[in-house]
Amino acid sequence: MTMNFLNPVTTQTWTNGRHLVRCVKVIQETWDVRTFCFMAEQPVLFFFKPGQFVTLELEIDGEPIMRSYTISSSPSIPYSFSITVKRVPGGKVSNWLHDNLKIGDELAVHGPVGNFNSIDFPADKVLFLSGGVGITPLMSMTRWFFDTNANVDVEFIHSARAPRDVIYHRELVHMFSRIPEFKLHIVCEKKDDIGEAWAGYRGYLTQPMLELMVPDFLEREIFCCGPTPYMNAVKRILRDNGFDMSHYHEESFGATPLDVREEVLELAEQAEAEAEEIDYADMLSVEFVGSGKSVRIQPGETVHSAAAKLGLHIPKACGMGICGTCRVGLKSGEVDMEHNGGITDEDIEEGYILSCCSKPRGDVVVDY
């Protein structure tokens, strides 16, 4: 690399949108987790809020696929960014990335976006709670605090299946050994046949365990990321203890199938209750020709929520109009679509919309 690469005149600053990047490094974090590092061909300062995510634009077996991943690196290292991906059995994208993405490959990313970040919710005392690969956004925040010498009291509790599954273990130990205000706690969930010597906490995170590790957990700003059951268990503990949930934040840009089913049921119940309170003439009709179903919604609701009320799940990744996953055809009618670059002008001209951010102006017919 020459100094010309860092010329401030030619260096751009990352903004939300579509960007071409190249994979410059692949790190094997654990036996089933890899970190992929990216840089732009022309110098770009990858500034983002620690905890935010990007959406990868991929083509797998001839099929275009968008998938969102949290940025695991810190903006304190600005000329590159990284994502950390766990290989999931049967996971189409994660397996493809592990098996195919190599140094030198180019792909497009959208972003950065995300409300789950440590910048928008500043605090003197924070508690990070992560399970499995949910550690990635919290690692970005921790690296940021460490690199910027932030005056923050950090308690970090990470749950993994076994010692060999602890992602970033050596780096975490290094950071937390150098700053007295940073305290690290690791829990290995497998109580029996752990396969390795382990003198730390075992089992699943419980309230007694939480009280032992972080006695003042109710006085902290809490950031949580992990599998849905893990986050639900954490929220249950906090609510049972009267915690002010306005100080609780979780990463939830990618809903699991369980979340989707719960959302569909909840929206269906809301639809029944709202239908009784609102003048029927003021509601808008949304018809889905592919399924032969239709529903009436309130003005201001999205096409995606209308589908959910009918039990129809339109796939989505970001929910913010950036990834393009929820694209559907609009057969008739008009919508107000406030997207963030997830659809091209050509697609719009051809009659496509992003259901997550499209609000009908009147009655509409959707091809789904």
PDB file of C-alpha atoms in Angstrom, residues 266-280 283 296-298 301 309:
ATOM      1  CA  GLU A 266     -50.151 -10.826  17.275  1.00  0.00           C
ATOM      2  CA  LEU A 267     -50.971  -8.760  14.192  1.00  0.00           C
ATOM      3  CA  ALA A 268     -53.988 -10.963  13.463  1.00  0.00           C
ATOM      4  CA  GLU A 269     -55.312 -10.293  16.974  1.00  0.00           C
ATOM      5  CA  GLN A 270     -54.649  -6.582  16.558  1.00  0.00           C
ATOM      6  CA  ALA A 271     -56.532  -6.592  13.278  1.00  0.00           C
ATOM      7  CA  GLU A 272     -59.602  -8.077  14.944  1.00  0.00           C
ATOM      8  CA  ALA A 273     -59.524  -5.547  17.780  1.00  0.00           C
ATOM      9  CA  GLU A 274     -58.852  -2.568  15.521  1.00  0.00           C
ATOM     10  CA  ALA A 275     -61.579  -3.546  13.064  1.00  0.00           C
ATOM     11  CA  GLU A 276     -64.128  -3.035  15.817  1.00  0.00           C
ATOM     12  CA  GLU A 277     -62.872   0.459  16.670  1.00  0.00           C
ATOM     13  CA  ILE A 278     -62.266   2.009  13.246  1.00  0.00           C
ATOM     14  CA  ASP A 279     -64.832   3.130  10.737  1.00  0.00           C
ATOM     15  CA  TYR A 280     -64.805   0.434   8.071  1.00  0.00           C
ATOM     16  CA  MET A 283     -59.817   1.415   5.999  1.00  0.00           C
ATOM     17  CA  ARG A 296     -58.475  -4.145   5.240  1.00  0.00           C
ATOM     18  CA  ILE A 297     -55.895  -2.080   7.132  1.00  0.00           C
ATOM     19  CA  GLN A 298     -55.608   1.320   8.713  1.00  0.00           C
ATOM     20  CA  GLU A 301     -49.854   0.481   7.906  1.00  0.00           C
ATOM     21  CA  LYS A 309     -52.361 -10.258   9.404  1.00  0.00           C
TER      22      LYS A 309
END
